Each structure stands twice: as C-alpha cells, then as structure tokens.
Amino acid sequence: MRTGENNMERLLTFYDNEAEAEYESDLEKSLAFLVKNIQRRMIIFVITDERGLFDVTEDTLKKLVNRHNVIFVRISDTEYTGAKGFHLDENRYIPDFFTKNRKLRKKETQMREKILKENEKKLVYYRVASAVIDKEDELVEKIVALLAKHRHMNA
C-alpha cells in the first residue's frame, strides 16, 4: 500500500471524481475498501444518515472498529409525511398525497424506529462513539461532545 501525502491526495481525487460523476455512493463498499486497504490505525469520521449506518453490515463494522478508531456523525433525516417535504434529487416538493397520508406516516414512523433501534444496538455493541445532528447550529457543540466521548471511551 502506498503511503504519504501523494497517496492521500490520489485517494481524495478518486473520491472527488466519483462524486462528480453522479455516482451512487455505497457506504458499505467505502468502509470495506478502508478495511482492506488502510493498514495504519487512524481515526475515521463517518458522516451519514440513519439509513446509511443501517446498511453497514456488522461484519464490516467489526473489522473497521478492530483496525481503526471510528466515530459516526449521523445527520437526521427529515420526515416525508406530516409537513412540506422537499425531494432534493427531483428538485420539487413531495405531493400532499404522501405528506398527509396517515397510513404512510405510521409506516414511516415504524421503519424509522426500527432503523434507530438497530443502529443504536450496533454502535453500543461495537463501542462506537456517535452523535445525531438535527440542526446546523448544533454541529459544533455536538462534535466537541462527540470527541470528548470518544476520548473517554478509548481511555
């Protein structure tokens, strides 16, 4: 494995090119790549939404945690039902049929609870520090608290 600043720049350029090519990102594959290719112990910040963490397999998370210090920053998702939601990929508001539907709201709430419960279970089991960011103005405060929590967990 190549090391040093040039290699890091090469990797970042690779990721940047993938992002610009409207590549559908896959957190599981990215973390598996890190496990396979980055041997030196590092602190890895993973910034994702709740669904992204949910899709990471326990096997990959276990390997990653055994090799690196891992910190998850989870960005909370907006709800599709209940309020005016905006679909970023389609650049339009979500139709009222979806946002006002009670059955969809109940199903969404159940799915969200299942994902949150499963995510917490994974993070606690593998002793991974994490924080949920709900609003932009919470960012600095929660990151500072997260770093302190991480330091305490690994002391």
mmCIF file with all atom_site columns, C-alpha atoms in Angstrom, residues 77-87 94-95 98-100 105 108 112:
data_model
loop_
_atom_site.group_PDB
_atom_site.id
_atom_site.type_symbol
_atom_site.label_atom_id
_atom_site.label_alt_id
_atom_site.label_comp_id
_atom_site.label_asym_id
_atom_site.label_entity_id
_atom_site.label_seq_id
_atom_site.pdbx_PDB_ins_code
_atom_site.Cartn_x
_atom_site.Cartn_y
_atom_site.Cartn_z
_atom_site.occupancy
_atom_site.B_iso_or_equiv
_atom_site.pdbx_formal_charge
_atom_site.auth_seq_id
_atom_site.auth_comp_id
_atom_site.auth_asym_id
_atom_site.auth_atom_id
_atom_site.pdbx_PDB_model_num
ATOM 1  C CA . ASP A 1 77  ? -33.414 12.826 8.068  1.00 0.00 ? 77  ASP A CA 1
ATOM 2  C CA . THR A 1 78  ? -36.487 14.889 7.567  1.00 0.00 ? 78  THR A CA 1
ATOM 3  C CA . GLU A 1 79  ? -39.787 13.070 7.615  1.00 0.00 ? 79  GLU A CA 1
ATOM 4  C CA . TYR A 1 80  ? -41.614 12.543 4.348  1.00 0.00 ? 80  TYR A CA 1
ATOM 5  C CA . THR A 1 81  ? -45.001 12.746 5.987  1.00 0.00 ? 81  THR A CA 1
ATOM 6  C CA . GLY A 1 82  ? -46.582 15.427 8.136  1.00 0.00 ? 82  GLY A CA 1
ATOM 7  C CA . ALA A 1 83  ? -45.037 18.579 6.680  1.00 0.00 ? 83  ALA A CA 1
ATOM 8  C CA . LYS A 1 84  ? -43.981 20.046 3.374  1.00 0.00 ? 84  LYS A CA 1
ATOM 9  C CA . GLY A 1 85  ? -41.111 17.800 2.335  1.00 0.00 ? 85  GLY A CA 1
ATOM 10 C CA . PHE A 1 86  ? -38.728 18.642 -0.488 1.00 0.00 ? 86  PHE A CA 1
ATOM 11 C CA . HIS A 1 87  ? -37.228 15.957 -2.713 1.00 0.00 ? 87  HIS A CA 1
ATOM 12 C CA . ILE A 1 94  ? -43.360 15.964 -2.179 1.00 0.00 ? 94  ILE A CA 1
ATOM 13 C CA . PRO A 1 95  ? -47.052 15.801 -3.158 1.00 0.00 ? 95  PRO A CA 1
ATOM 14 C CA . PHE A 1 98  ? -47.799 11.391 0.530  1.00 0.00 ? 98  PHE A CA 1
ATOM 15 C CA . THR A 1 99  ? -47.209 14.011 3.204  1.00 0.00 ? 99  THR A CA 1
ATOM 16 C CA . LYS A 1 100 ? -50.763 13.899 4.605  1.00 0.00 ? 100 LYS A CA 1
ATOM 17 C CA . ARG A 1 105 ? -46.924 8.274  8.386  1.00 0.00 ? 105 ARG A CA 1
ATOM 18 C CA . GLU A 1 108 ? -42.636 5.637  8.192  1.00 0.00 ? 108 GLU A CA 1
ATOM 19 C CA . ARG A 1 112 ? -37.637 4.903  11.453 1.00 0.00 ? 112 ARG A CA 1
#
